[in-house]
Amino acid sequence: MAVLIVSSIAQAAPLESDANAELPWLSAPSNICSIAKPPAPPDATTSLLALQNQERARFGEEPLVWDEGLAKAARDWAKILATEGMFEHSPPWLRGNTGENLFMGTAGAFTPAGMVNEFLAERKDFTPGTFPNVSRTGQWHAVGHYTQIIWRGTRKVGCAITRGGGYDYLVCRYWPAGNVSGEQVY
């Protein structure tokens, strides 16, 4: 049995831009976490970016650009989640003006593409409109990952996957943040 947990928030984080940062795929924060090869094609960055941009294209939105600074910030938070065995968003003072999508699932049960597809599956409950009135359920949290991905003002993304305590964690950071009250999604 695979465990799946997802969470989304769009609050700000300082944007760190480092074009020379290492690619963040499946890093281990300490001896608590095991290093493993990514359960995905060799270029998970390309896969994660392509899936999100395919969805944005459905609405005529500009493609997101991969940002190494966002990927580093995502990796840093993913390492904390895996090391501490927790699943929660980074504090607002750490995020600044970035949005954050989180995924946690049984280690090895989900590919990076499968993780993003869990975010995209929220499309079934999405209804176009002014945020937060964008969900057929009446709860924007039911579509928060999805709306962050397709948010018209968002231009950059960086993601990281880390494994620890029997779970894989995906953290994606978006700049600027989406899910802004009173604004149209696209």
PDB file of C-alpha atoms in Angstrom:
ATOM      1  CA  MET A   1       0.000   0.000   0.000  1.00  0.00           C
ATOM      2  CA  ALA A   2       1.390   3.385  -1.010  1.00  0.00           C
ATOM      3  CA  VAL A   3       0.839   6.480   1.092  1.00  0.00           C
ATOM      4  CA  LEU A   4       0.179   9.810  -0.604  1.00  0.00           C
ATOM      5  CA  ILE A   5       0.010  13.227   1.035  1.00  0.00           C
ATOM      6  CA  VAL A   6      -0.069  16.543  -0.812  1.00  0.00           C
ATOM      7  CA  SER A   7      -0.187  20.138   0.362  1.00  0.00           C
ATOM      8  CA  SER A   8      -0.104  23.568  -1.273  1.00  0.00           C
ATOM      9  CA  ILE A   9       0.416  27.141  -0.183  1.00  0.00           C
ATOM     10  CA  ALA A  10       1.223  30.362  -1.943  1.00  0.00           C
ATOM     11  CA  GLN A  11       3.061  32.652   0.360  1.00  0.00           C
ATOM     12  CA  ALA A  12       6.290  34.429  -0.183  1.00  0.00           C
ATOM     13  CA  ALA A  13       9.968  33.374   0.251  1.00  0.00           C
ATOM     14  CA  PRO A  14      13.212  35.127  -0.532  1.00  0.00           C
ATOM     15  CA  LEU A  15      14.248  34.376  -4.076  1.00  0.00           C
ATOM     16  CA  GLU A  16      17.766  33.065  -4.198  1.00  0.00           C
ATOM     17  CA  SER A  17      19.158  32.826  -7.700  1.00  0.00           C
ATOM     18  CA  ASP A  18      22.218  30.678  -8.173  1.00  0.00           C
ATOM     19  CA  ALA A  19      22.813  29.560 -11.736  1.00  0.00           C
ATOM     20  CA  ASN A  20      25.653  27.292 -10.580  1.00  0.00           C
ATOM     21  CA  ALA A  21      23.629  25.367  -7.979  1.00  0.00           C
ATOM     22  CA  GLU A  22      23.677  21.601  -8.325  1.00  0.00           C
ATOM     23  CA  LEU A  23      20.624  19.825  -9.665  1.00  0.00           C
ATOM     24  CA  PRO A  24      18.590  18.847  -6.625  1.00  0.00           C
ATOM     25  CA  TRP A  25      17.495  15.293  -7.403  1.00  0.00           C
ATOM     26  CA  LEU A  26      17.155  12.897  -4.527  1.00  0.00           C
ATOM     27  CA  SER A  27      19.658  14.242  -2.081  1.00  0.00           C
ATOM     28  CA  ALA A  28      20.081  12.930   1.435  1.00  0.00           C
ATOM     29  CA  PRO A  29      20.233  15.476   4.263  1.00  0.00           C
ATOM     30  CA  SER A  30      21.926  13.272   6.843  1.00  0.00           C
ATOM     31  CA  ASN A  31      22.623   9.709   7.866  1.00  0.00           C
ATOM     32  CA  ILE A  32      18.933   9.428   8.745  1.00  0.00           C
ATOM     33  CA  CYS A  33      18.057   9.521   5.053  1.00  0.00           C
ATOM     34  CA  SER A  34      19.275   7.087   2.465  1.00  0.00           C
ATOM     35  CA  ILE A  35      20.652   8.176  -0.874  1.00  0.00           C
ATOM     36  CA  ALA A  36      18.828   6.569  -3.752  1.00  0.00           C
ATOM     37  CA  LYS A  37      18.630   6.967  -7.477  1.00  0.00           C
ATOM     38  CA  PRO A  38      15.588   8.892  -8.660  1.00  0.00           C
ATOM     39  CA  PRO A  39      12.723   6.580  -9.609  1.00  0.00           C
ATOM     40  CA  ALA A  40      12.386   8.397 -12.926  1.00  0.00           C
ATOM     41  CA  PRO A  41      14.021   9.025 -16.260  1.00  0.00           C
ATOM     42  CA  PRO A  42      17.560  10.426 -16.001  1.00  0.00           C
ATOM     43  CA  ASP A  43      16.435  14.001 -16.365  1.00  0.00           C
ATOM     44  CA  ALA A  44      13.737  14.472 -13.745  1.00  0.00           C
ATOM     45  CA  THR A  45      14.101  18.252 -14.022  1.00  0.00           C
ATOM     46  CA  THR A  46      12.962  18.125 -17.631  1.00  0.00           C
ATOM     47  CA  SER A  47      10.082  15.805 -16.763  1.00  0.00           C
ATOM     48  CA  LEU A  48       8.782  17.934 -13.881  1.00  0.00           C
ATOM     49  CA  LEU A  49       9.038  21.145 -15.876  1.00  0.00           C
ATOM     50  CA  ALA A  50       7.462  19.662 -19.014  1.00  0.00           C
ATOM     51  CA  LEU A  51       4.420  18.293 -17.180  1.00  0.00           C
ATOM     52  CA  GLN A  52       3.711  21.609 -15.509  1.00  0.00           C
ATOM     53  CA  ASN A  53       4.200  23.542 -18.738  1.00  0.00           C
ATOM     54  CA  GLN A  54       1.926  21.187 -20.683  1.00  0.00           C
ATOM     55  CA  GLU A  55      -0.836  21.992 -18.225  1.00  0.00           C
ATOM     56  CA  ARG A  56      -0.175  25.740 -18.452  1.00  0.00           C
ATOM     57  CA  ALA A  57      -0.378  25.496 -22.242  1.00  0.00           C
ATOM     58  CA  ARG A  58      -3.974  24.231 -21.930  1.00  0.00           C
ATOM     59  CA  PHE A  59      -4.847  27.748 -20.760  1.00  0.00           C
ATOM     60  CA  GLY A  60      -2.514  29.653 -23.062  1.00  0.00           C
ATOM     61  CA  GLU A  61      -0.152  30.552 -20.227  1.00  0.00           C
ATOM     62  CA  GLU A  62       3.568  31.186 -20.714  1.00  0.00           C
ATOM     63  CA  PRO A  63       5.798  28.235 -19.848  1.00  0.00           C
ATOM     64  CA  LEU A  64       7.538  28.264 -16.502  1.00  0.00           C
ATOM     65  CA  VAL A  65      11.319  28.650 -16.508  1.00  0.00           C
ATOM     66  CA  TRP A  66      13.472  26.421 -14.296  1.00  0.00           C
ATOM     67  CA  ASP A  67      15.259  28.456 -11.623  1.00  0.00           C
ATOM     68  CA  GLU A  68      18.232  26.977  -9.779  1.00  0.00           C
ATOM     69  CA  GLY A  69      17.783  29.367  -6.847  1.00  0.00           C
ATOM     70  CA  LEU A  70      14.237  28.128  -6.329  1.00  0.00           C
ATOM     71  CA  ALA A  71      15.439  24.533  -6.739  1.00  0.00           C
ATOM     72  CA  LYS A  72      18.082  25.082  -4.049  1.00  0.00           C
ATOM     73  CA  ALA A  73      15.509  26.576  -1.668  1.00  0.00           C
ATOM     74  CA  ALA A  74      13.183  23.642  -2.400  1.00  0.00           C
ATOM     75  CA  ARG A  75      16.016  21.177  -1.790  1.00  0.00           C
ATOM     76  CA  ASP A  76      16.927  22.831   1.509  1.00  0.00           C
ATOM     77  CA  TRP A  77      13.337  22.533   2.758  1.00  0.00           C
ATOM     78  CA  ALA A  78      12.943  18.987   1.405  1.00  0.00           C
ATOM     79  CA  LYS A  79      16.038  17.953   3.370  1.00  0.00           C
ATOM     80  CA  ILE A  80      14.526  19.352   6.563  1.00  0.00           C
ATOM     81  CA  LEU A  81      11.245  17.509   5.956  1.00  0.00           C
ATOM     82  CA  ALA A  82      13.052  14.217   5.346  1.00  0.00           C
ATOM     83  CA  THR A  83      15.428  14.629   8.286  1.00  0.00           C
ATOM     84  CA  GLU A  84      12.743  15.664  10.768  1.00  0.00           C
ATOM     85  CA  GLY A  85      10.110  13.256   9.438  1.00  0.00           C
ATOM     86  CA  MET A  86       7.567  16.039   9.118  1.00  0.00           C
ATOM     87  CA  PHE A  87       5.232  17.275   6.413  1.00  0.00           C
ATOM     88  CA  GLU A  88       4.489  20.970   6.593  1.00  0.00           C
ATOM     89  CA  HIS A  89       5.086  24.128   4.639  1.00  0.00           C
ATOM     90  CA  SER A  90       8.138  26.234   5.223  1.00  0.00           C
ATOM     91  CA  PRO A  91       7.492  29.317   7.367  1.00  0.00           C
ATOM     92  CA  PRO A  92       6.340  32.448   5.493  1.00  0.00           C
ATOM     93  CA  TRP A  93       9.464  34.383   6.486  1.00  0.00           C
ATOM     94  CA  LEU A  94      11.539  31.732   4.712  1.00  0.00           C
ATOM     95  CA  ARG A  95       9.440  31.691   1.532  1.00  0.00           C
ATOM     96  CA  GLY A  96       9.021  35.406   0.894  1.00  0.00           C
ATOM     97  CA  ASN A  97       7.060  35.890  -2.348  1.00  0.00           C
ATOM     98  CA  THR A  98       7.160  32.282  -3.523  1.00  0.00           C
ATOM     99  CA  GLY A  99       4.458  29.651  -3.630  1.00  0.00           C
ATOM    100  CA  GLU A 100       5.137  26.125  -2.433  1.00  0.00           C
ATOM    101  CA  ASN A 101       3.655  22.777  -3.437  1.00  0.00           C
ATOM    102  CA  LEU A 102       4.481  19.737  -1.300  1.00  0.00           C
ATOM    103  CA  PHE A 103       4.131  16.015  -1.913  1.00  0.00           C
ATOM    104  CA  MET A 104       4.928  13.099   0.386  1.00  0.00           C
ATOM    105  CA  GLY A 105       4.507   9.460  -0.560  1.00  0.00           C
ATOM    106  CA  THR A 106       5.840   6.008   0.190  1.00  0.00           C
ATOM    107  CA  ALA A 107       9.498   5.801  -0.868  1.00  0.00           C
ATOM    108  CA  GLY A 108       9.858   4.438  -4.377  1.00  0.00           C
ATOM    109  CA  ALA A 109       6.120   4.237  -5.044  1.00  0.00           C
ATOM    110  CA  PHE A 110       5.915   7.394  -7.171  1.00  0.00           C
ATOM    111  CA  THR A 111       8.059   8.680 -10.016  1.00  0.00           C
ATOM    112  CA  PRO A 112       8.690  12.428 -10.172  1.00  0.00           C
ATOM    113  CA  ALA A 113       6.153  12.584 -13.002  1.00  0.00           C
ATOM    114  CA  GLY A 114       3.685  10.647 -10.852  1.00  0.00           C
ATOM    115  CA  MET A 115       4.168  13.136  -8.035  1.00  0.00           C
ATOM    116  CA  VAL A 116       3.365  16.100 -10.294  1.00  0.00           C
ATOM    117  CA  ASN A 117       0.431  14.181 -11.757  1.00  0.00           C
ATOM    118  CA  GLU A 118      -1.042  14.051  -8.247  1.00  0.00           C
ATOM    119  CA  PHE A 119      -1.034  17.861  -8.278  1.00  0.00           C
ATOM    120  CA  LEU A 120      -2.539  17.906 -11.770  1.00  0.00           C
ATOM    121  CA  ALA A 121      -5.295  15.469 -10.756  1.00  0.00           C
ATOM    122  CA  GLU A 122      -6.868  18.359  -8.840  1.00  0.00           C
ATOM    123  CA  ARG A 123      -8.051  19.673 -12.234  1.00  0.00           C
ATOM    124  CA  LYS A 124     -11.237  17.613 -11.778  1.00  0.00           C
ATOM    125  CA  ASP A 125     -12.342  19.949  -8.967  1.00  0.00           C
ATOM    126  CA  PHE A 126     -11.072  23.195 -10.528  1.00  0.00           C
ATOM    127  CA  THR A 127     -13.503  25.796 -11.797  1.00  0.00           C
ATOM    128  CA  PRO A 128     -12.252  29.004 -13.450  1.00  0.00           C
ATOM    129  CA  GLY A 129     -12.809  32.131 -11.450  1.00  0.00           C
ATOM    130  CA  THR A 130     -11.462  34.616  -8.979  1.00  0.00           C
ATOM    131  CA  PHE A 131      -9.371  33.115  -6.216  1.00  0.00           C
ATOM    132  CA  PRO A 132     -10.383  31.638  -3.755  1.00  0.00           C
ATOM    133  CA  ASN A 133     -13.662  30.760  -5.523  1.00  0.00           C
ATOM    134  CA  VAL A 134     -12.021  28.229  -7.836  1.00  0.00           C
ATOM    135  CA  SER A 135     -13.129  24.807  -6.581  1.00  0.00           C
ATOM    136  CA  ARG A 136     -16.236  22.727  -7.202  1.00  0.00           C
ATOM    137  CA  THR A 137     -15.871  21.563  -3.588  1.00  0.00           C
ATOM    138  CA  GLY A 138     -16.073  25.091  -2.207  1.00  0.00           C
ATOM    139  CA  GLN A 139     -12.614  24.656  -0.661  1.00  0.00           C
ATOM    140  CA  TRP A 140      -9.704  26.182  -2.582  1.00  0.00           C
ATOM    141  CA  HIS A 141      -7.314  23.797  -0.822  1.00  0.00           C
ATOM    142  CA  ALA A 142      -8.791  21.011  -2.972  1.00  0.00           C
ATOM    143  CA  VAL A 143      -7.203  22.647  -6.037  1.00  0.00           C
ATOM    144  CA  GLY A 144      -4.363  24.703  -4.542  1.00  0.00           C
ATOM    145  CA  HIS A 145      -1.510  22.731  -6.132  1.00  0.00           C
ATOM    146  CA  TYR A 146      -3.194  22.883  -9.492  1.00  0.00           C
ATOM    147  CA  THR A 147      -3.960  26.594  -9.370  1.00  0.00           C
ATOM    148  CA  GLN A 148      -0.375  27.374  -8.323  1.00  0.00           C
ATOM    149  CA  ILE A 149       0.922  25.477 -11.356  1.00  0.00           C
ATOM    150  CA  ILE A 150      -1.367  27.241 -13.852  1.00  0.00           C
ATOM    151  CA  TRP A 151      -1.331  30.666 -12.131  1.00  0.00           C
ATOM    152  CA  ARG A 152      -0.955  33.288 -14.858  1.00  0.00           C
ATOM    153  CA  GLY A 153       1.515  35.513 -13.035  1.00  0.00           C
ATOM    154  CA  THR A 154       3.915  32.740 -12.016  1.00  0.00           C
ATOM    155  CA  ARG A 155       7.042  32.645 -14.195  1.00  0.00           C
ATOM    156  CA  LYS A 156       9.648  30.424 -12.491  1.00  0.00           C
ATOM    157  CA  VAL A 157       9.787  27.080 -10.724  1.00  0.00           C
ATOM    158  CA  GLY A 158      12.392  24.975  -8.953  1.00  0.00           C
ATOM    159  CA  CYS A 159      11.783  21.569  -7.381  1.00  0.00           C
ATOM    160  CA  ALA A 160      13.652  18.977  -5.335  1.00  0.00           C
ATOM    161  CA  ILE A 161      13.029  15.401  -4.253  1.00  0.00           C
ATOM    162  CA  THR A 162      14.453  13.928  -1.058  1.00  0.00           C
ATOM    163  CA  ARG A 163      13.976  10.549   0.614  1.00  0.00           C
ATOM    164  CA  GLY A 164      13.885   9.917   4.344  1.00  0.00           C
ATOM    165  CA  GLY A 165      12.088   7.785   6.909  1.00  0.00           C
ATOM    166  CA  GLY A 166      10.443   5.606   4.274  1.00  0.00           C
ATOM    167  CA  TYR A 167       9.013   8.527   2.306  1.00  0.00           C
ATOM    168  CA  ASP A 168       9.829  10.552  -0.778  1.00  0.00           C
ATOM    169  CA  TYR A 169       9.270  14.292  -0.528  1.00  0.00           C
ATOM    170  CA  LEU A 170       8.782  16.648  -3.466  1.00  0.00           C
ATOM    171  CA  VAL A 171       8.993  20.381  -2.823  1.00  0.00           C
ATOM    172  CA  CYS A 172       8.349  22.836  -5.659  1.00  0.00           C
ATOM    173  CA  ARG A 173       8.788  26.581  -5.243  1.00  0.00           C
ATOM    174  CA  TYR A 174       7.117  29.064  -7.604  1.00  0.00           C
ATOM    175  CA  TRP A 175       7.872  32.712  -8.268  1.00  0.00           C
ATOM    176  CA  PRO A 176       5.971  34.849  -7.922  1.00  0.00           C
ATOM    177  CA  ALA A 177       3.460  33.072  -5.725  1.00  0.00           C
ATOM    178  CA  GLY A 178       0.029  32.225  -7.058  1.00  0.00           C
ATOM    179  CA  ASN A 179      -3.228  31.663  -5.209  1.00  0.00           C
ATOM    180  CA  VAL A 180      -3.615  35.368  -4.492  1.00  0.00           C
ATOM    181  CA  SER A 181      -7.027  36.325  -3.128  1.00  0.00           C
ATOM    182  CA  GLY A 182      -9.077  38.501  -5.475  1.00  0.00           C
ATOM    183  CA  GLU A 183      -7.099  37.606  -8.619  1.00  0.00           C
ATOM    184  CA  GLN A 184      -8.024  35.456 -11.618  1.00  0.00           C
ATOM    185  CA  VAL A 185      -6.156  32.154 -11.901  1.00  0.00           C
ATOM    186  CA  TYR A 186      -5.555  32.656 -15.633  1.00  0.00           C
TER     187      TYR A 186
END
